[in-house]
Coordinates of C-alpha atoms in Angstrom, one line a residue:
M1 CA -33.5 40.2 -48.9
S2 CA -36.9 41.8 -49.3
L3 CA -38.1 45.0 -47.6
T4 CA -41.2 43.0 -46.7
D5 CA -39.2 40.5 -44.7
P6 CA -40.0 40.5 -40.9
G7 CA -37.3 41.8 -38.8
V8 CA -35.7 43.9 -41.5
D9 CA -33.8 46.9 -40.2
E10 CA -35.8 50.1 -39.6
A11 CA -33.4 51.9 -41.9
F12 CA -35.7 50.6 -44.7
V13 CA -38.8 52.3 -43.3
P14 CA -38.4 55.5 -45.4
A15 CA -38.3 53.4 -48.6
L16 CA -41.4 51.6 -47.5
I17 CA -43.2 54.9 -46.8
E18 CA -42.3 56.1 -50.3
A19 CA -43.6 52.8 -51.7
T20 CA -47.0 53.4 -50.2
R21 CA -47.4 56.1 -52.9
D22 CA -46.1 54.0 -55.8
S23 CA -48.2 53.9 -59.0
D24 CA -48.4 50.1 -58.8
T25 CA -51.2 48.7 -56.6
Y26 CA -49.3 45.6 -55.7
I27 CA -46.3 47.6 -54.5
R28 CA -48.5 49.9 -52.4
A29 CA -50.3 47.0 -50.8
S30 CA -47.0 45.2 -50.1
A31 CA -45.5 48.3 -48.6
A32 CA -48.5 48.8 -46.2
H33 CA -48.3 45.2 -45.3
A34 CA -44.6 45.4 -44.6
L35 CA -44.9 48.5 -42.5
G36 CA -47.4 46.6 -40.3
R37 CA -44.5 44.5 -39.1
Y38 CA -42.8 47.4 -37.6
P39 CA -43.7 49.1 -34.3
L40 CA -46.0 51.7 -35.8
E41 CA -46.8 53.0 -32.3
A42 CA -43.3 54.4 -32.2
L43 CA -42.8 55.3 -35.9
R44 CA -45.0 58.4 -36.5
K45 CA -44.2 58.9 -40.2
A46 CA -44.7 55.3 -41.0
R47 CA -48.0 55.2 -39.1
E48 CA -49.2 58.4 -40.9
A49 CA -48.3 56.8 -44.2
V50 CA -50.4 53.7 -43.5
L51 CA -53.3 55.9 -42.2
A52 CA -53.1 57.9 -45.4
A53 CA -53.3 54.7 -47.4
L54 CA -56.3 53.5 -45.4
R55 CA -58.2 56.8 -45.9
N56 CA -57.2 57.8 -49.4
D57 CA -56.0 55.0 -51.6
T58 CA -58.3 54.3 -54.5
S59 CA -57.6 50.5 -54.3
A60 CA -59.5 48.4 -51.9
T61 CA -56.6 45.9 -51.8
V62 CA -54.3 48.7 -50.5
R63 CA -56.8 50.0 -48.0
A64 CA -57.4 46.4 -46.7
A65 CA -53.6 45.9 -46.3
A66 CA -53.4 49.3 -44.4
A67 CA -56.3 48.3 -42.1
E68 CA -54.6 45.1 -41.2
A69 CA -51.2 46.8 -40.8
L70 CA -52.7 49.2 -38.2
G71 CA -53.3 46.3 -35.9
S72 CA -49.9 46.9 -34.4
C73 CA -51.1 50.3 -33.1
A74 CA -54.9 49.6 -33.1
A75 CA -55.7 51.4 -29.9
R76 CA -54.1 54.6 -31.1
C77 CA -55.7 54.4 -34.5
A78 CA -59.1 53.1 -33.4
A79 CA -61.0 56.1 -34.7
A80 CA -59.6 55.6 -38.2
L81 CA -60.3 51.9 -38.1
I82 CA -63.9 52.5 -36.9
E83 CA -64.3 54.9 -39.8
A84 CA -63.0 52.2 -42.1
L85 CA -66.0 50.0 -41.0
R86 CA -68.0 52.2 -43.4
D87 CA -65.7 51.5 -46.4
P88 CA -67.6 50.2 -49.4
S89 CA -65.2 47.2 -49.7
P90 CA -66.0 44.2 -47.5
D91 CA -62.3 43.2 -47.5
V92 CA -61.4 46.6 -45.9
R93 CA -64.2 46.3 -43.3
A94 CA -63.1 42.8 -42.4
S95 CA -59.5 43.8 -42.0
A96 CA -60.6 46.7 -39.9
I97 CA -62.5 44.4 -37.6
T98 CA -59.5 42.2 -37.0
S99 CA -57.4 45.2 -36.0
L100 CA -60.1 46.7 -33.8
V101 CA -60.4 43.5 -31.8
R102 CA -56.6 43.7 -31.3
A103 CA -57.2 47.2 -29.9
G104 CA -59.6 45.7 -27.3
T105 CA -61.1 49.1 -26.2
E106 CA -64.8 49.3 -25.3
Q107 CA -65.4 51.6 -28.3
A108 CA -63.7 49.3 -30.7
I109 CA -65.5 46.2 -29.5
E110 CA -68.8 47.9 -29.7
A111 CA -68.1 48.9 -33.3
V112 CA -67.3 45.3 -34.1
K113 CA -70.5 44.1 -32.4
Q114 CA -72.4 46.5 -34.6
R115 CA -70.9 45.1 -37.7
L116 CA -71.8 41.6 -36.6
Q117 CA -75.4 42.7 -36.3
Q118 CA -75.8 45.1 -39.2
D119 CA -73.2 44.6 -42.0
T120 CA -74.8 43.7 -45.3
E121 CA -72.0 41.3 -46.3
A122 CA -71.9 37.8 -44.7
D123 CA -68.1 37.6 -45.0
V124 CA -67.8 40.7 -42.8
R125 CA -70.3 39.4 -40.2
D126 CA -68.5 36.1 -40.2
R127 CA -65.2 37.8 -39.6
A128 CA -66.8 39.8 -36.7
A129 CA -68.2 36.6 -35.1
S130 CA -64.8 34.8 -35.5
E131 CA -62.7 37.6 -34.0
L132 CA -65.1 38.2 -31.1
G133 CA -65.1 34.5 -30.4
A134 CA -61.3 34.5 -30.3
M135 CA -61.5 36.9 -27.4
K136 CA -63.2 34.2 -25.3
D137 CA -65.0 36.9 -23.3
E138 CA -68.2 35.8 -21.5
Q139 CA -69.6 39.3 -21.8
L140 CA -69.8 38.8 -25.6
L141 CA -71.9 35.7 -25.3
D142 CA -75.3 37.4 -25.8
V143 CA -74.4 39.1 -29.1
L144 CA -72.8 35.9 -30.4
L145 CA -75.9 33.8 -29.5
Q146 CA -78.0 36.4 -31.4
A147 CA -75.7 35.8 -34.4
T148 CA -76.6 32.1 -34.4
Q149 CA -79.8 33.2 -36.0
D150 CA -78.1 35.0 -38.9
E151 CA -79.5 34.5 -42.4
S152 CA -76.1 33.1 -43.5
D153 CA -75.4 29.6 -42.6
R154 CA -71.6 30.3 -42.5
V155 CA -72.2 33.1 -40.0
R156 CA -74.5 30.9 -37.9
A157 CA -71.9 28.1 -37.8
T158 CA -69.1 30.6 -36.8
A159 CA -71.3 32.2 -34.2
I160 CA -72.0 28.8 -32.6
Y161 CA -68.3 28.0 -32.3
A162 CA -67.6 31.5 -31.0
A163 CA -70.4 31.3 -28.4
H164 CA -69.1 27.9 -27.3
E165 CA -65.6 29.4 -26.9
S166 CA -66.9 32.4 -25.0
A167 CA -69.4 30.8 -22.7
G168 CA -67.2 30.4 -19.6
D169 CA -69.4 30.0 -16.5
R170 CA -72.5 30.6 -18.6
S171 CA -72.1 27.4 -20.7
D172 CA -75.5 26.0 -19.6
A173 CA -77.1 29.1 -21.1
T174 CA -75.9 28.1 -24.6
V175 CA -77.3 24.6 -24.6
P176 CA -80.9 25.4 -25.7
T177 CA -79.5 27.4 -28.7
F178 CA -77.1 24.7 -29.7
I179 CA -79.9 22.0 -29.4
D180 CA -82.1 24.0 -31.7
A181 CA -79.2 24.4 -34.1
V182 CA -78.9 20.6 -34.5
S183 CA -82.1 20.9 -36.6
D184 CA -80.8 23.8 -38.7
P185 CA -81.4 23.4 -42.5
S186 CA -77.6 23.7 -43.1
A187 CA -75.4 20.7 -42.5
R188 CA -72.5 23.1 -41.7
V189 CA -74.5 24.6 -38.8
R190 CA -75.7 21.2 -37.6
E191 CA -72.2 19.9 -37.5
Q192 CA -71.0 22.9 -35.5
A193 CA -73.9 22.5 -33.1
C194 CA -73.1 18.9 -32.4
Y195 CA -69.5 19.9 -31.8
A196 CA -70.5 22.6 -29.3
L197 CA -72.6 20.1 -27.4
R198 CA -69.7 17.7 -26.7
Y199 CA -69.3 18.9 -23.2
S200 CA -72.8 20.2 -22.4
T201 CA -75.4 18.4 -20.4
A202 CA -77.6 15.3 -20.6
E203 CA -80.3 17.5 -22.0
A204 CA -78.5 17.4 -25.3
I205 CA -78.5 13.6 -25.6
P206 CA -81.9 13.0 -27.3
V207 CA -81.2 15.5 -30.1
L208 CA -77.7 14.1 -30.6
K209 CA -79.2 10.6 -30.9
K210 CA -81.5 11.9 -33.6
A211 CA -78.5 13.4 -35.4
L212 CA -76.9 9.9 -35.7
A213 CA -79.3 9.5 -38.6
D214 CA -78.4 12.8 -40.3
E215 CA -77.9 12.7 -44.0
A216 CA -74.5 14.4 -43.7
A217 CA -71.6 12.2 -42.6
H218 CA -69.7 15.0 -40.8
V219 CA -72.8 15.7 -38.7
R220 CA -73.1 12.1 -37.7
L221 CA -69.4 12.1 -36.9
E222 CA -69.7 15.1 -34.5
A223 CA -72.9 13.6 -32.9
V224 CA -71.3 10.3 -32.2
I225 CA -68.2 12.0 -30.6
A226 CA -70.5 14.2 -28.5
L227 CA -72.5 11.2 -27.2
G228 CA -69.3 9.5 -26.2
T229 CA -68.0 12.5 -24.2
L230 CA -71.5 12.9 -22.6
D231 CA -71.3 9.2 -21.4
A232 CA -74.6 8.6 -23.1
S233 CA -75.3 5.0 -22.0
D234 CA -78.7 5.0 -23.5
A235 CA -77.1 5.5 -27.0
I236 CA -74.9 2.5 -26.8
E237 CA -77.0 0.4 -29.2
Q238 CA -77.3 3.1 -31.8
I239 CA -73.6 3.9 -31.7
A240 CA -72.7 0.2 -32.0
E241 CA -75.0 -0.1 -35.0
L242 CA -73.3 2.9 -36.6
M243 CA -69.9 1.2 -35.9
H244 CA -71.0 -1.7 -38.1
T245 CA -73.3 -0.1 -40.7
D246 CA -72.6 3.6 -41.3
P247 CA -71.6 4.1 -44.9
D248 CA -68.8 6.4 -43.9
E249 CA -65.6 4.7 -42.6
E250 CA -64.6 7.7 -40.5
V251 CA -67.9 7.6 -38.7
R252 CA -67.6 3.9 -38.0
C253 CA -64.1 4.4 -36.6
Y254 CA -65.2 7.3 -34.3
A255 CA -68.2 5.2 -33.2
A256 CA -65.8 2.7 -31.8
S257 CA -63.9 5.4 -30.0
A258 CA -67.1 6.9 -28.7
L259 CA -68.2 3.6 -27.2
S260 CA -64.9 3.4 -25.3
N261 CA -65.7 6.7 -23.5
I262 CA -69.0 5.4 -22.2
R263 CA -68.5 3.8 -18.8
D264 CA -71.0 0.9 -19.1
A265 CA -70.4 -2.8 -18.8
R266 CA -72.3 -3.4 -22.1
V267 CA -69.6 -1.5 -24.1
V268 CA -67.0 -4.2 -24.0
A269 CA -69.3 -6.8 -25.5
R270 CA -70.3 -4.5 -28.3
L271 CA -66.6 -3.7 -29.1
A272 CA -65.5 -7.3 -28.8
T273 CA -68.1 -8.7 -31.2
T274 CA -67.9 -8.8 -34.9
R275 CA -71.2 -8.5 -36.7
Q276 CA -71.9 -11.9 -38.5
G277 CA -72.2 -11.6 -42.2
A278 CA -71.0 -8.0 -42.2
S279 CA -67.7 -7.0 -43.8
E280 CA -65.5 -4.9 -41.7
S281 CA -62.7 -2.7 -43.1
P282 CA -59.2 -3.2 -41.5
R283 CA -59.2 0.4 -40.3
V284 CA -62.5 0.0 -38.5
R285 CA -61.5 -3.3 -37.0
A286 CA -58.3 -1.7 -35.7
A287 CA -60.2 1.2 -34.2
R288 CA -62.6 -1.3 -32.5
I289 CA -59.8 -3.3 -31.0
E290 CA -57.9 -0.3 -29.8
A291 CA -61.1 1.1 -28.3
L292 CA -61.4 -2.1 -26.2
G293 CA -58.3 -1.0 -24.4
D294 CA -59.6 2.5 -23.9
T295 CA -62.6 1.0 -21.9
H296 CA -60.0 0.3 -19.1
S297 CA -62.0 -2.9 -18.4
A298 CA -60.3 -6.2 -17.8
A299 CA -63.3 -7.8 -19.6
G300 CA -61.7 -6.7 -22.8
L301 CA -58.4 -8.6 -22.2
P302 CA -59.4 -11.9 -24.0
A303 CA -60.2 -10.1 -27.3
L304 CA -57.1 -7.9 -27.0
C305 CA -54.8 -10.8 -26.3
E306 CA -56.3 -12.9 -29.2
S307 CA -55.8 -9.9 -31.5
L308 CA -52.1 -9.8 -30.6
R309 CA -51.8 -13.0 -32.7
D310 CA -53.7 -11.6 -35.7
P311 CA -52.0 -11.9 -39.1
S312 CA -52.6 -8.2 -39.8
L313 CA -49.9 -5.9 -38.5
E314 CA -52.5 -3.1 -38.1
I315 CA -54.6 -5.2 -35.8
R316 CA -51.6 -6.4 -33.8
L317 CA -50.5 -2.8 -33.3
S318 CA -54.0 -1.7 -32.2
A319 CA -54.2 -4.6 -29.8
A320 CA -50.8 -3.7 -28.3
R321 CA -51.8 0.0 -28.0
G322 CA -55.1 -1.0 -26.5
L323 CA -53.4 -3.2 -23.9
W324 CA -51.0 -0.4 -23.0
S325 CA -54.0 1.9 -22.4
L326 CA -55.9 -0.7 -20.4
L327 CA -52.9 -1.6 -18.2
A328 CA -52.1 2.0 -17.6
F329 CA -55.4 2.9 -16.1
T330 CA -57.3 -0.1 -14.9
Q331 CA -57.6 -1.2 -11.3
D332 CA -58.6 -4.8 -12.3
D333 CA -56.5 -7.9 -12.2
V334 CA -54.8 -8.0 -15.6
S335 CA -52.2 -10.8 -15.0
S336 CA -54.0 -13.0 -17.5
A337 CA -52.5 -10.7 -20.2
L338 CA -48.9 -11.8 -19.5
P339 CA -48.8 -15.0 -21.7
A340 CA -50.0 -13.2 -24.8
L341 CA -47.7 -10.2 -24.2
R342 CA -44.7 -12.6 -23.7
E343 CA -45.4 -14.2 -27.0
A344 CA -46.0 -10.9 -28.8
A345 CA -42.7 -9.5 -27.5
A346 CA -41.0 -11.7 -30.1
D347 CA -43.2 -10.4 -33.0
A348 CA -41.3 -10.0 -36.2
E349 CA -42.5 -6.4 -36.6
V350 CA -40.5 -3.9 -34.5
E351 CA -43.5 -1.6 -34.1
V352 CA -45.4 -4.4 -32.3
R353 CA -42.5 -5.2 -30.1
R354 CA -42.1 -1.6 -29.0
Q355 CA -45.8 -1.3 -28.0
V356 CA -45.7 -4.7 -26.3
I357 CA -42.6 -3.9 -24.2
Q358 CA -44.3 -0.6 -23.2
A359 CA -47.4 -2.5 -22.1
L360 CA -45.2 -5.0 -20.1
G361 CA -43.7 -1.9 -18.4
R362 CA -47.2 -1.0 -17.3
L363 CA -48.0 -4.5 -16.1
Q364 CA -45.0 -4.5 -13.7
D365 CA -45.2 -8.2 -13.2
P366 CA -41.9 -9.9 -12.1
K367 CA -42.9 -12.9 -14.3
A368 CA -42.2 -10.7 -17.3
L369 CA -38.5 -10.3 -16.3
P370 CA -37.1 -12.9 -18.8
V371 CA -38.9 -11.2 -21.7
L372 CA -37.7 -7.7 -20.6
L373 CA -34.1 -8.9 -20.3
R374 CA -34.2 -10.3 -23.8
A375 CA -35.8 -7.1 -25.1
A376 CA -32.9 -5.2 -23.5
A377 CA -30.7 -6.8 -26.2
D378 CA -33.2 -6.2 -29.1
A379 CA -31.8 -4.9 -32.3
D380 CA -34.2 -1.9 -32.1
R381 CA -33.1 1.1 -30.0
D382 CA -36.7 2.0 -28.9
V383 CA -37.4 -1.6 -27.8
R384 CA -34.2 -1.6 -25.7
E385 CA -35.0 1.8 -24.2
Q386 CA -38.5 0.7 -23.2
A387 CA -37.1 -2.6 -21.8
Y388 CA -34.7 -0.7 -19.5
R389 CA -37.5 1.7 -18.4
A390 CA -39.7 -1.3 -17.5
L391 CA -36.8 -3.0 -15.7
A392 CA -36.1 0.2 -13.8
K393 CA -39.6 -0.1 -12.3
L394 CA -39.2 -3.8 -11.4
Q395 CA -35.6 -3.6 -10.0
P396 CA -34.8 -7.3 -10.6
D397 CA -32.2 -9.3 -8.6
G398 CA -28.8 -8.7 -10.3
G399 CA -30.3 -5.5 -11.8
E400 CA -27.0 -3.6 -11.4
D401 CA -25.3 -5.9 -13.9
V402 CA -28.2 -5.4 -16.4
F403 CA -28.2 -1.6 -16.0
L404 CA -24.4 -1.3 -16.1
K405 CA -24.5 -3.2 -19.4
G406 CA -27.1 -0.6 -20.6
L407 CA -24.6 2.2 -20.0
D408 CA -22.4 0.7 -22.7
D409 CA -25.3 0.8 -25.3
P410 CA -24.4 2.8 -28.4
E411 CA -27.7 4.8 -28.2
I412 CA -28.0 7.7 -25.8
Q413 CA -31.7 7.1 -25.0
V414 CA -30.9 3.6 -23.9
Q415 CA -28.0 4.8 -21.7
Q416 CA -30.4 7.3 -20.1
A417 CA -33.0 4.6 -19.3
A418 CA -30.3 2.3 -17.8
A419 CA -29.0 5.1 -15.7
K420 CA -32.5 5.7 -14.4
G421 CA -32.6 2.1 -13.4
L422 CA -29.5 2.5 -11.3
A423 CA -30.8 5.7 -9.7
R424 CA -34.0 3.9 -8.7
S425 CA -32.0 1.1 -6.9
D426 CA -32.3 1.2 -3.1
T427 CA -28.8 -0.2 -2.7
L428 CA -26.2 0.6 -5.4
M429 CA -23.4 -1.7 -4.3
R430 CA -21.1 -1.4 -7.3
W431 CA -20.9 2.4 -7.5
Q432 CA -17.2 2.0 -8.3
D433 CA -18.2 0.5 -11.7
V434 CA -20.5 3.5 -12.3
L435 CA -17.8 6.0 -11.7
P436 CA -16.0 5.6 -15.0
H437 CA -19.2 6.3 -16.8
L438 CA -19.9 9.3 -14.6
M439 CA -16.4 10.8 -15.2
D440 CA -16.4 10.1 -19.0
P441 CA -16.8 13.5 -20.6
A442 CA -17.9 11.9 -23.9
K443 CA -21.0 10.4 -22.2
D444 CA -24.3 12.2 -22.5
A445 CA -24.8 14.8 -19.8
V446 CA -28.3 13.6 -18.8
T447 CA -27.0 10.1 -18.3
R448 CA -24.1 11.3 -16.2
G449 CA -26.4 13.5 -14.2
T450 CA -28.7 10.6 -13.4
L451 CA -25.6 8.6 -12.3
V452 CA -24.8 11.3 -9.8
E453 CA -28.2 10.7 -8.3
A454 CA -27.5 6.9 -8.2
I455 CA -24.2 7.3 -6.5
A456 CA -25.7 9.8 -4.0
R457 CA -28.5 7.3 -3.1
S458 CA -26.0 4.5 -2.4
G459 CA -24.6 6.3 0.7
L460 CA -21.6 4.0 0.5
P461 CA -18.1 5.0 1.7
G462 CA -16.2 6.6 -1.1
A463 CA -19.4 7.9 -2.8
A464 CA -18.7 11.3 -1.3
A465 CA -15.5 11.7 -3.2
A466 CA -17.4 11.0 -6.5
L467 CA -19.9 13.6 -5.6
A468 CA -17.2 16.1 -4.8
R469 CA -15.7 15.5 -8.3
A470 CA -19.1 15.9 -9.9
L471 CA -19.5 19.3 -8.3
D472 CA -16.5 20.5 -10.3
D473 CA -17.5 18.7 -13.5
A474 CA -17.0 20.6 -16.8
D475 CA -20.7 20.1 -17.7
S476 CA -23.2 22.3 -15.9
H477 CA -26.0 19.7 -15.9
V478 CA -23.7 17.3 -14.0
R479 CA -22.8 20.0 -11.5
E480 CA -26.5 20.9 -11.1
Q481 CA -27.5 17.3 -10.5
A482 CA -24.7 16.9 -7.9
C483 CA -26.1 20.0 -6.0
K484 CA -29.6 18.4 -6.2
A485 CA -28.2 15.1 -4.9
L486 CA -26.7 16.9 -1.9
Q487 CA -30.0 18.4 -0.9
D488 CA -30.6 15.1 1.0
C489 CA -27.2 15.2 2.6
S490 CA -26.0 16.9 5.8
D491 CA -22.3 16.1 5.4
P492 CA -20.4 19.4 6.4
Q493 CA -17.5 18.4 4.1
F494 CA -19.6 19.7 1.2
V495 CA -20.2 23.1 2.6
E496 CA -17.1 24.8 1.0
P497 CA -17.5 23.1 -2.4
L498 CA -21.2 24.2 -2.5
I499 CA -20.3 27.8 -1.5
R500 CA -17.9 27.8 -4.5
R501 CA -20.8 26.8 -6.7
L502 CA -22.8 29.9 -5.6
K503 CA -20.4 31.7 -8.0
D504 CA -21.1 29.2 -10.9
D505 CA -21.7 30.6 -14.4
D506 CA -24.9 28.5 -14.7
E507 CA -27.9 29.8 -12.8
G508 CA -29.3 26.3 -12.3
V509 CA -26.2 25.3 -10.5
R510 CA -26.3 28.4 -8.3
A511 CA -29.9 27.8 -7.5
E512 CA -29.5 24.1 -6.5
A513 CA -26.3 24.8 -4.6
S514 CA -28.3 27.3 -2.5
L515 CA -30.9 24.7 -1.6
A516 CA -28.2 22.1 -0.8
L517 CA -26.6 24.6 1.6
A518 CA -30.0 25.0 3.2
A519 CA -30.1 21.2 3.9
M520 CA -26.9 21.6 5.9
A521 CA -27.7 25.0 7.4
E522 CA -24.1 25.5 8.4
P523 CA -23.4 29.0 9.8
A524 CA -20.5 29.4 7.3
A525 CA -23.0 29.3 4.4
L526 CA -25.2 32.2 5.7
G527 CA -22.9 35.0 4.6
P528 CA -22.4 33.7 1.0
L529 CA -26.1 33.2 0.6
K530 CA -26.8 36.7 1.9
R531 CA -24.4 38.2 -0.6
L532 CA -25.9 36.1 -3.4
R533 CA -29.4 37.3 -2.5
R534 CA -28.3 40.9 -2.8
K535 CA -26.2 40.6 -6.0
E536 CA -28.0 37.8 -8.0
K537 CA -29.7 39.1 -11.2
S538 CA -31.7 35.9 -11.9
A539 CA -35.1 35.8 -10.2
Y540 CA -35.0 32.0 -10.6
V541 CA -32.0 31.9 -8.4
R542 CA -33.1 34.6 -5.9
R543 CA -36.4 32.7 -5.4
R544 CA -34.4 29.6 -4.3
V545 CA -32.0 31.6 -2.2
V546 CA -34.9 33.1 -0.2
W547 CA -36.3 29.6 0.5
A548 CA -32.8 28.4 1.5
L549 CA -32.4 31.2 4.0
S550 CA -35.6 30.2 5.8
F551 CA -33.8 27.0 7.0
F552 CA -31.3 29.0 9.0
P553 CA -32.1 30.1 12.6
P554 CA -34.8 32.8 12.6
Q555 CA -32.6 35.4 14.3
D556 CA -30.3 35.2 11.2
S557 CA -32.9 34.6 8.5
L558 CA -35.8 36.9 9.4
P559 CA -34.1 40.2 8.4
L560 CA -33.1 38.7 5.1
L561 CA -36.5 37.3 4.4
T562 CA -38.3 40.5 5.2
G563 CA -35.6 42.3 3.1
S564 CA -36.9 40.2 0.1
L565 CA -40.4 41.5 0.4
D566 CA -39.6 44.4 -1.9
D567 CA -37.8 42.3 -4.5
P568 CA -38.5 43.6 -8.1
N569 CA -39.9 40.1 -9.0
E570 CA -43.3 39.2 -7.7
H571 CA -42.5 35.5 -7.6
V572 CA -39.5 36.1 -5.4
R573 CA -41.7 38.2 -3.1
R574 CA -44.3 35.4 -3.0
Q575 CA -41.5 33.0 -2.0
A576 CA -40.4 35.3 0.8
V577 CA -44.0 35.3 2.1
L578 CA -44.1 31.5 1.9
A579 CA -40.8 31.3 3.8
L580 CA -42.1 33.7 6.5
E581 CA -45.1 31.4 6.9
Q582 CA -42.7 28.6 7.8
V583 CA -40.8 30.5 10.5
C584 CA -43.4 32.9 12.0
D585 CA -46.5 32.2 14.1
V586 CA -49.8 34.1 13.6
N587 CA -48.9 36.9 16.0
E588 CA -45.6 37.5 14.3
L589 CA -47.1 37.5 10.9
T590 CA -49.8 40.0 12.1
Y591 CA -47.1 42.3 13.5
L592 CA -45.3 42.1 10.3
V593 CA -48.4 43.1 8.3
E594 CA -49.1 46.0 10.6
N595 CA -45.6 47.4 10.3
L596 CA -45.0 46.9 6.6
P597 CA -43.1 49.9 5.1
R598 CA -45.0 51.8 2.4
R599 CA -42.5 50.8 -0.3
I600 CA -43.6 47.2 0.0
P601 CA -45.8 46.2 -3.0
D602 CA -49.5 45.6 -2.3
D603 CA -49.3 41.9 -3.4
V604 CA -47.1 41.2 -0.3
R605 CA -49.6 42.5 2.1
E606 CA -52.4 40.5 0.4
N607 CA -50.4 37.3 0.5
L608 CA -49.5 37.8 4.1
E609 CA -53.1 38.5 5.1
Q610 CA -54.2 35.4 3.2
A611 CA -51.5 33.4 5.1
I612 CA -52.8 34.7 8.4
E613 CA -56.4 33.9 7.5
A614 CA -55.5 30.4 6.5
R615 CA -53.4 29.6 9.6
D616 CA -55.2 27.8 12.4
D617 CA -54.6 29.6 15.7
S618 CA -53.5 26.3 17.2
E619 CA -51.2 25.4 14.3
G620 CA -47.6 25.7 15.3
I621 CA -44.5 26.5 13.3
P622 CA -43.3 23.4 11.4
S623 CA -40.0 22.1 12.7
R624 CA -37.0 22.1 10.3
S625 CA -37.2 18.3 10.0
Q626 CA -40.8 18.5 8.8
R627 CA -39.9 20.8 5.8
R628 CA -38.6 19.9 2.4
V629 CA -35.6 21.8 1.0
Q630 CA -36.4 20.9 -2.6
M631 CA -38.3 23.2 -4.8
G632 CA -40.0 22.4 -8.1
T633 CA -40.0 24.5 -11.2
V634 CA -43.2 26.3 -11.9
H635 CA -44.8 27.4 -15.2
Y636 CA -43.4 31.0 -15.1
E637 CA -39.8 29.9 -14.7

C-alpha cells in the first residue's frame, strides 16, 4: 500500500504532512498530490501544509502539485490560488487555473479570464480557455470568442471548441467567428472551426464546401461531416467526388456517411454507383454500402440486397447492417428485401447471420417465419436469441411450442427472449407447461419474472394459484414481477398476500405491491399502506405508496396525501401534488394552497399553483377507471 493511494485512511495524513517538508523534491510533490485526495476543507493542518508548499517551496513541481491539490478546497483557498497566478512557473499558474475553476466563485473566474487574456505563456492561456469551456457557461462566451484571435494557434483552436461548448442559446452569435476561422493559417484551427460548424446554420455551407479542398486531410474530414449534418444538398456532388477520389481513406469513408445524412433523392444513386475505372478500397466500399441503409430509402434496397451475396465478408456485413438500419426507420414498402435476407440467413459466417436475423426482426413479415424458425435452432447463441426476439413480434401459429422449446435452451439470453415471446402472446393456453420453468429456482430470475407476466396475461383458471406462489418466491425479482402483474388484476384473493409483501425485504417488491393494492382499492389495504407511508425509509417506495393511496376514496386518501406534502424528499412531495391533482377539482386545490401550513416547503406551493393554472375550469376530475396505477422509473431513482 502507498500513502498516495486514494481512499487511504486519514491516519496517514500526519506522515504526508511531514513528507511535504522532505529534502527530496519528488517526495514533497507526491505528498502534496496525495493530500489533495483527502477532504482538505475539514483537515486544517493538512490544508495549511499544502498552502505552505504552494507559497514557499523552491520547486515549481511541488508548487504545481500543491496548486492542483487545493482544488478540493478551492473556494476556501481562492486567495492563495489567485496569488499563485503570478508564480513565475507556467505549470504552477496552469494548475492554479484548474483549481480556481473548481472554486467557481466570481472572483476566481475573473482571475482565470484575466490569465486567458494576459498570460505570456500559450500553455497557460490554453489551460484557461479549456477550463472555462468545460464550465459550459454562456456568460463566458464573449471572452472565449476574443481568445479565438490569440496569437497561438493552439489557444485559438481550444477557444473555438470552448466557445462552441459554451454558446447555449447564443450559438448563432458564434457562427461568423467560426466561419472566419475556417480560413485560419493553422490547420489545427481550421479543423476545430469545421467541427464547431457541424450544427450551425446554412450560412456556413459555402465556406465548408471550400474546405473540402483543404490541403489537410483532417480539415477535409471535419468539413465533410459538417456538411452532412447540415443537410447540405448543394454539396452532394462535391462530397460524392471526395468519396471516390480523396487521397485519404478516412475522408472517403466519412464522405459516404455524410451523404447518407443528406435527405435528397440523388444521394442513393451516388452511393449505389461505383466509379468506372477507379479502384475502391474494401473499407470505403463497405462504408458506402452501409451508408445506403442509413439513407432510409427503399431505393437503396437493390444494391443492398445484391451486396448480401458479395464474396467479401466485410461487404456482406455492411449490407446486413445497412438493411437493418433501413428497415428500422423507413416508411417505404421493403418487402422486396425478403428473398435476399432469406438467402443470407444461411450465410456461412455467423456475423452475417446475426445481422440478417436482426434485420428480419425489423421486417416483421410472416413470410420470414420459416427462416426465423430455422434460426431458432442455429448453433450460435446470438442468432438464436435474435430469432426468438423476431418471433416474439410475429407471434406465429403454434408459437407456444416454439417458445417453450426456447425455455430449454442452454443459454440464458435465449431463454429470456423465448419467455418474452410467451409474455407477448394474447392467449397463453399451455400455462401449465410454463409453470415448471417458473418454479425452477435454477432458472434465470429475469426469465422467470417474464414468465410471471405471461401467466398473468393468460387469465386462465389456475393461473391465480401460480401467481400466488410467485408472490412468495425466494427471488426478489420474481416477487416484484408478480406484484407488477397483479396491477392489472382486481381479484380480492390477492389482497392479503400483497399486504404481506408490503413488509418484504426488497424495496422494489414493496413498491410494486403498493401499486397492486391500489388496483384493487380494497378497504383492508388502506391501513397497511398508511403505516408503510409513515415508516418507510425509501423515497422510491414512499413515492409509489403516495400514488397508490390516491386510488382509494377521497375521504380516506386526502388526509394521507396532504400529509405527504412535507415529506423530506422533493420527488415524493411532487408525487403527492400529482396525486392531489387527480382527486381534487380547481376549487379544492385553490383552498389547499390558501391554507398550506408554513412548514410545507416552497416547491409544494409552486407545483400546486402550476397545477391550478394548467387545469381547465371545465375539466373534471378523472374517474378511477381513466387512471393508470402503473408508474415508470425516472432518472433520479
